[in-house]
Amino acid sequence: MRKYFYLTLATLVAIAAGTLAARWATRAEPTQLPETNPTPETFTFALDEPPILSRGEAVFSVRITNSTADTVQLTQSQVSCACTAVTLDSAELAPGQETLARLRVQLRGRFGNERFRNEWVDQLERVWAAEVRVPIELPEEFVPQSKDWGTVAPGQELRTEVNFRQVAPTIEELPPVPEWNVTGDGVVATPGVARTEPLGPRLVVRTLPMSIAIRVPDTAGRGKGQVMPAGPVDLINRPPFLSLYWDVPSVVDLYPAQAVFVLRNDEPQFELKRTVVLRPKPGTQITGATSPDPRVKLTLRPETNGASALDISVKPAEFRDSCHIPMTVQTNHTGVATITTSVSILRPAGSKK
């Protein structure tokens, strides 16, 4: 009986070992599934062009050669950009035969390193592509086009160097160096000495270095400045501009961030009041609040924990239309004297004035 038991146990162990061995053998040799969407064979004919000006249109000719042993029919034309129209001299190519693909590209509004591509598919589902790679230059631009200093301190001196570039086919076609329109508190733009040089075989470029200096104003929040050529603004062909940004941390938080009055027909004609809470940051004391609009009355009241309540009063009869009125909170900080918020007066259309 014991001998029979040992034989049975040995048989079970052998069966289990065989099963595990079969599983490991199967795992070591996985079944390879057929590829359901194989990548089609592709023939790409690329043309690298020198810089051109972002103006009007350009036509690029790309030579396509049938290097296969088959006569091919090119169909199902597809462009990479709606700005491109493509014509093909011959859609049927015998072995060794060539044809020209002409890509007509609308350049207006395009700049930087561009790639224009058109693809066809032949009767064997192979892809044939004509591709043009070309740098496109704007007639005028700032390099870089913007500068963001991030968080700064009031009164801090900020500086950066930029270039203003003008590009044309010839020196005679370059526009004159412009005068400058500068906006933003404390922003000063100082142009340097321009230099002119070739830009590839087709263009010339005039580069004007500019030094930008900013003395950070004492207004908390997001600061903005801009430098652009002076003169009338064409809304269709907008002139280039340099955008400048900085952030001055606020020393006072306002809850809510602005006061909004909605004036309706049934509002009484005496004063309406809204209250905002001013919570100063550590080390800050609120010393006053003003508005440049005499129709807005401000009353500052101290509260607990150094906070203040600001009562904002208006008379509906004095406002005929909706408007947006700035308001300034003064503090004890040198350099951070103003926190600008606003009072919004909204009079719905059709209401009595």
Coordinates of C-alpha atoms in Angstrom, one line a residue:
M1 CA 0.0 0.0 0.0
R2 CA 2.8 2.4 0.9
K3 CA 4.7 1.5 -2.3
Y4 CA 1.5 2.3 -4.3
F5 CA 1.2 5.7 -2.5
Y6 CA 4.8 6.6 -3.4
L7 CA 4.3 5.7 -7.1
T8 CA 1.2 7.7 -7.3
L9 CA 2.9 10.7 -5.7
A10 CA 5.8 10.4 -8.1
T11 CA 3.4 10.3 -11.0
L12 CA 1.6 13.5 -9.9
V13 CA 5.0 15.3 -9.5
A14 CA 6.1 14.2 -13.0
I15 CA 2.8 15.4 -14.5
A16 CA 3.1 18.8 -12.7
A17 CA 6.7 19.3 -13.8
G18 CA 5.8 18.5 -17.4
T19 CA 2.9 21.0 -17.4
L20 CA 5.2 23.8 -16.0
A21 CA 7.9 22.9 -18.5
A22 CA 5.4 23.2 -21.4
R23 CA 4.2 26.5 -20.1
W24 CA 7.7 27.9 -19.9
A25 CA 8.5 26.6 -23.4
T26 CA 5.4 28.3 -24.7
R27 CA 6.3 31.6 -22.9
A28 CA 9.9 31.5 -24.3
E29 CA 8.6 31.3 -27.9
P30 CA 5.7 33.7 -28.2
T31 CA 3.5 33.5 -31.3
Q32 CA 4.1 36.4 -33.7
L33 CA 0.9 37.9 -34.9
P34 CA 0.7 39.2 -38.5
E35 CA 0.9 43.0 -38.8
T36 CA -2.5 44.3 -39.6
N37 CA -1.5 47.9 -40.7
P38 CA 2.0 47.7 -42.2
T39 CA 3.7 51.1 -42.9
P40 CA 3.5 51.7 -46.7
E41 CA 6.6 52.1 -48.7
T42 CA 7.3 55.8 -49.1
F43 CA 9.4 57.7 -51.7
T44 CA 10.1 61.3 -50.6
F45 CA 11.6 63.9 -53.0
A46 CA 12.7 66.9 -50.9
L47 CA 13.9 70.4 -51.8
D48 CA 15.8 72.7 -49.4
E49 CA 15.3 76.3 -50.3
P50 CA 17.1 79.5 -49.1
P51 CA 15.2 82.1 -47.1
I52 CA 12.3 83.9 -48.8
L53 CA 10.1 86.8 -47.7
S54 CA 6.7 86.3 -46.2
R55 CA 4.9 88.1 -49.0
G56 CA 2.6 87.1 -51.9
E57 CA 3.1 83.6 -53.1
A58 CA 6.0 81.3 -54.2
V59 CA 6.1 78.4 -56.6
F60 CA 8.5 75.5 -55.9
S61 CA 9.3 72.8 -58.4
V62 CA 10.2 69.3 -57.1
R63 CA 11.5 66.7 -59.5
I64 CA 10.1 63.2 -59.0
T65 CA 11.8 60.2 -60.5
N66 CA 10.4 56.7 -60.8
S67 CA 13.2 54.5 -59.7
T68 CA 11.1 51.3 -59.5
A69 CA 10.6 48.6 -62.1
D70 CA 6.9 49.4 -62.3
T71 CA 4.9 51.9 -64.3
V72 CA 3.1 53.9 -61.6
Q73 CA -0.1 55.9 -61.6
L74 CA -0.1 58.7 -58.9
T75 CA -3.5 59.4 -57.5
Q76 CA -5.2 60.6 -54.2
S77 CA -3.2 63.9 -54.0
Q78 CA -3.1 65.3 -50.4
V79 CA -1.4 68.5 -49.2
S80 CA -0.1 69.1 -45.7
C81 CA -1.4 72.8 -45.7
A82 CA -4.4 74.5 -47.1
C83 CA -2.1 77.3 -48.2
T84 CA -0.6 75.0 -50.9
A85 CA -1.9 74.1 -54.3
V86 CA -0.2 71.4 -56.3
T87 CA 0.0 70.5 -60.0
L88 CA 1.8 67.4 -61.4
D89 CA 3.1 67.5 -65.0
S90 CA 2.4 63.8 -65.4
A91 CA 0.6 61.4 -63.1
E92 CA 1.9 58.3 -65.0
L93 CA 5.5 57.4 -64.8
A94 CA 7.3 54.6 -66.6
P95 CA 10.4 53.1 -65.0
G96 CA 13.2 55.8 -65.0
Q97 CA 10.8 58.6 -66.1
E98 CA 10.8 62.0 -64.3
T99 CA 8.1 64.6 -63.7
L100 CA 7.8 67.9 -61.9
A101 CA 5.5 68.6 -59.0
R102 CA 4.8 72.4 -58.6
L103 CA 3.8 73.6 -55.1
R104 CA 2.2 77.0 -55.2
V105 CA 2.3 78.4 -51.6
Q106 CA 0.5 81.5 -50.2
L107 CA 3.2 83.0 -47.9
R108 CA 1.2 85.8 -46.1
G109 CA 1.2 85.2 -42.4
R110 CA 3.7 82.4 -42.5
F111 CA 7.1 82.7 -40.9
G112 CA 9.9 80.6 -39.5
N113 CA 11.2 77.2 -40.8
E114 CA 8.3 75.9 -42.8
R115 CA 7.7 72.5 -44.5
F116 CA 5.2 72.1 -47.4
R117 CA 4.4 68.5 -48.5
N118 CA 2.2 66.8 -50.9
E119 CA 1.6 63.0 -51.1
W120 CA 0.2 60.7 -53.7
V121 CA -0.6 57.0 -53.7
D122 CA 0.2 54.6 -56.6
Q123 CA -1.7 51.5 -57.7
L124 CA 0.4 49.4 -55.3
E125 CA -0.5 51.6 -52.3
R126 CA 3.0 53.1 -52.1
V127 CA 3.3 56.7 -51.1
W128 CA 5.1 59.3 -53.2
A129 CA 5.8 62.7 -51.7
A130 CA 7.1 66.0 -52.8
E131 CA 8.4 68.2 -50.0
V132 CA 9.8 71.7 -49.7
R133 CA 11.7 73.0 -46.6
V134 CA 12.2 76.8 -46.5
P135 CA 12.9 79.5 -43.9
I136 CA 10.3 82.3 -44.3
E137 CA 11.3 85.8 -43.1
L138 CA 8.9 88.5 -41.9
P139 CA 9.4 92.0 -43.4
E140 CA 9.8 93.4 -39.9
E141 CA 10.0 91.7 -36.5
F142 CA 11.5 91.9 -33.0
V143 CA 13.9 89.1 -31.9
P144 CA 12.8 88.0 -29.4
Q145 CA 9.2 89.2 -29.6
S146 CA 8.6 89.3 -25.8
K147 CA 10.3 89.4 -22.5
D148 CA 8.9 88.4 -19.1
W149 CA 10.9 89.2 -16.0
G150 CA 8.6 87.4 -13.6
T151 CA 8.4 88.6 -10.0
V152 CA 10.3 91.8 -9.4
A153 CA 10.5 94.5 -6.7
P154 CA 9.2 98.1 -7.0
G155 CA 11.9 100.5 -8.1
Q156 CA 14.0 97.7 -9.5
E157 CA 16.0 98.4 -12.7
L158 CA 15.3 95.9 -15.5
R159 CA 17.3 95.6 -18.7
T160 CA 17.3 93.5 -21.8
E161 CA 18.7 93.6 -25.3
V162 CA 16.6 92.9 -28.4
N163 CA 17.0 93.2 -32.2
F164 CA 14.6 94.8 -34.6
R165 CA 15.0 93.2 -38.1
Q166 CA 13.9 94.5 -41.5
V167 CA 14.1 92.2 -44.5
A168 CA 13.7 93.0 -48.2
P169 CA 14.9 91.6 -51.6
T170 CA 17.4 94.5 -52.0
I171 CA 18.9 97.3 -49.9
E172 CA 16.9 99.9 -51.9
E173 CA 13.7 98.2 -50.9
L174 CA 14.4 98.2 -47.2
P175 CA 12.0 100.6 -45.4
P176 CA 13.5 103.5 -43.3
V177 CA 14.4 102.8 -39.7
P178 CA 11.2 103.8 -37.8
E179 CA 10.6 106.1 -34.9
W180 CA 9.3 104.3 -31.8
N181 CA 6.1 104.3 -29.8
V182 CA 6.7 103.1 -26.2
T183 CA 4.0 102.4 -23.7
G184 CA 4.2 101.3 -20.0
D185 CA 5.2 103.1 -16.9
G186 CA 9.0 103.4 -16.6
V187 CA 9.8 101.8 -20.0
V188 CA 12.6 103.3 -22.1
A189 CA 13.8 102.0 -25.5
T190 CA 17.2 103.1 -26.8
P191 CA 18.1 102.1 -30.4
G192 CA 21.7 101.3 -31.3
V193 CA 23.6 101.4 -34.7
A194 CA 22.0 99.4 -37.5
R195 CA 23.9 97.0 -39.8
T196 CA 22.9 95.6 -43.1
E197 CA 24.0 92.2 -44.6
P198 CA 22.9 89.5 -47.1
L199 CA 20.4 86.9 -45.9
G200 CA 20.9 84.1 -48.4
P201 CA 21.0 84.7 -52.1
R202 CA 17.5 86.4 -52.3
L203 CA 17.3 88.8 -49.4
V204 CA 19.1 91.4 -47.3
V205 CA 18.5 92.1 -43.6
R206 CA 18.9 95.2 -41.6
T207 CA 19.4 94.5 -37.8
L208 CA 18.9 97.3 -35.3
P209 CA 20.0 96.5 -31.7
M210 CA 17.9 98.0 -29.0
S211 CA 18.4 98.4 -25.3
I212 CA 15.2 98.2 -23.2
A213 CA 15.3 99.6 -19.6
I214 CA 12.4 99.6 -17.1
R215 CA 12.2 101.1 -13.7
V216 CA 9.5 99.0 -12.1
P217 CA 6.6 101.2 -11.0
D218 CA 5.0 101.0 -7.6
T219 CA 1.7 99.5 -8.7
A220 CA 1.2 95.9 -7.6
G221 CA 0.0 93.2 -10.0
R222 CA 0.9 92.3 -13.6
G223 CA 2.8 95.1 -15.3
K224 CA 2.9 95.5 -19.1
G225 CA 4.9 97.5 -21.6
Q226 CA 5.2 97.6 -25.4
V227 CA 7.5 98.9 -28.0
M228 CA 6.4 99.3 -31.6
P229 CA 7.1 101.5 -34.7
A230 CA 5.3 104.8 -34.5
G231 CA 2.7 105.8 -37.0
P232 CA -0.9 104.8 -38.0
V233 CA -1.8 101.2 -37.2
D234 CA -3.0 99.0 -40.0
L235 CA -5.4 96.4 -38.5
I236 CA -4.9 94.0 -41.4
N237 CA -1.1 94.3 -41.7
R238 CA -0.4 95.0 -38.0
P239 CA 3.1 96.3 -37.3
P240 CA 5.5 94.2 -35.2
F241 CA 5.7 94.9 -31.4
L242 CA 7.8 93.9 -28.5
S243 CA 5.8 92.8 -25.4
L244 CA 7.2 93.3 -21.9
Y245 CA 5.9 91.8 -18.7
W246 CA 6.7 91.8 -15.0
D247 CA 4.9 91.0 -11.7
V248 CA 4.9 93.1 -8.5
P249 CA 3.6 91.1 -5.5
S250 CA 0.6 92.7 -3.8
V251 CA 0.9 93.7 -0.2
V252 CA -2.9 93.9 0.3
D253 CA -5.6 91.3 -0.7
L254 CA -9.0 92.6 -1.6
Y255 CA -12.2 90.5 -1.0
P256 CA -13.9 90.7 -3.5
A257 CA -11.3 91.8 -6.0
Q258 CA -13.6 94.6 -7.3
A259 CA -16.9 96.2 -6.4
V260 CA -19.7 95.8 -8.9
F261 CA -22.9 97.9 -9.0
V262 CA -25.8 96.9 -11.2
L263 CA -28.2 99.9 -11.5
R264 CA -31.8 99.0 -12.3
N265 CA -35.0 101.0 -12.8
D266 CA -36.3 100.3 -9.3
E267 CA -33.1 101.4 -7.5
P268 CA -33.6 104.3 -5.1
Q269 CA -31.9 107.6 -6.1
F270 CA -29.9 107.9 -2.9
E271 CA -26.5 106.3 -2.3
L272 CA -25.8 102.6 -2.9
K273 CA -23.0 101.0 -0.9
R274 CA -20.8 98.0 -1.4
T275 CA -18.1 96.9 1.1
V276 CA -14.8 95.2 0.3
V277 CA -12.4 93.8 2.9
L278 CA -8.7 94.8 2.7
R279 CA -6.3 92.3 4.3
P280 CA -2.7 93.5 4.4
K281 CA 0.3 91.2 4.3
P282 CA 2.6 91.0 7.3
G283 CA 4.5 94.3 7.8
T284 CA 1.9 96.3 5.8
Q285 CA -0.3 99.0 7.1
I286 CA -3.2 100.5 5.0
T287 CA -3.0 104.3 5.1
G288 CA -5.8 105.3 2.7
A289 CA -7.9 104.7 -0.4
T290 CA -8.7 107.1 -3.2
S291 CA -10.4 107.2 -6.6
P292 CA -9.9 109.7 -9.4
D293 CA -13.6 109.8 -10.0
P294 CA -15.4 112.3 -7.7
R295 CA -18.7 110.4 -8.1
V296 CA -17.2 107.5 -6.0
K297 CA -17.1 108.0 -2.3
L298 CA -14.7 105.8 -0.3
T299 CA -14.7 105.3 3.5
L300 CA -12.0 103.3 5.2
R301 CA -12.8 101.6 8.6
P302 CA -10.3 99.5 10.7
E303 CA -11.3 95.9 11.6
T304 CA -9.7 93.1 13.6
N305 CA -6.3 91.5 12.8
G306 CA -5.1 94.6 10.9
A307 CA -7.7 94.3 8.2
S308 CA -9.8 97.2 7.0
A309 CA -13.3 97.5 5.6
L310 CA -13.7 99.9 2.6
D311 CA -17.1 101.2 2.0
I312 CA -17.7 102.2 -1.7
S313 CA -20.7 104.5 -2.3
V314 CA -22.2 105.7 -5.6
K315 CA -25.4 107.6 -6.6
P316 CA -27.2 105.9 -9.5
A317 CA -28.5 109.2 -10.8
E318 CA -24.9 110.4 -11.5
F319 CA -24.1 107.5 -13.9
R320 CA -25.8 107.5 -17.3
D321 CA -23.8 104.6 -18.7
S322 CA -21.8 101.6 -17.7
C323 CA -18.2 102.4 -16.7
H324 CA -15.1 101.0 -15.1
I325 CA -13.4 103.2 -12.4
P326 CA -10.0 102.6 -11.0
M327 CA -9.4 102.8 -7.2
T328 CA -6.1 103.0 -5.3
V329 CA -5.2 101.7 -1.9
Q330 CA -2.2 103.3 -0.2
T331 CA 0.1 101.5 2.2
N332 CA 3.1 102.3 4.4
H333 CA 5.6 100.6 2.0
T334 CA 8.1 102.7 0.1
G335 CA 7.9 101.6 -3.6
V336 CA 4.7 99.7 -3.2
A337 CA 2.4 102.6 -2.6
T338 CA -0.6 101.6 -4.7
I339 CA -2.8 98.6 -5.1
T340 CA -5.1 99.2 -8.1
T341 CA -8.5 97.7 -8.3
S342 CA -11.8 99.0 -9.8
V343 CA -15.4 99.9 -9.3
S344 CA -17.7 98.6 -12.1
I345 CA -21.0 100.4 -12.8
L346 CA -23.3 98.3 -14.9
R347 CA -26.5 99.8 -16.3
P348 CA -28.4 97.2 -18.3
A349 CA -29.6 98.2 -21.8
G350 CA -33.1 99.6 -21.7
S351 CA -33.0 100.7 -18.1
K352 CA -34.0 104.2 -17.0
K353 CA -31.2 106.8 -16.9

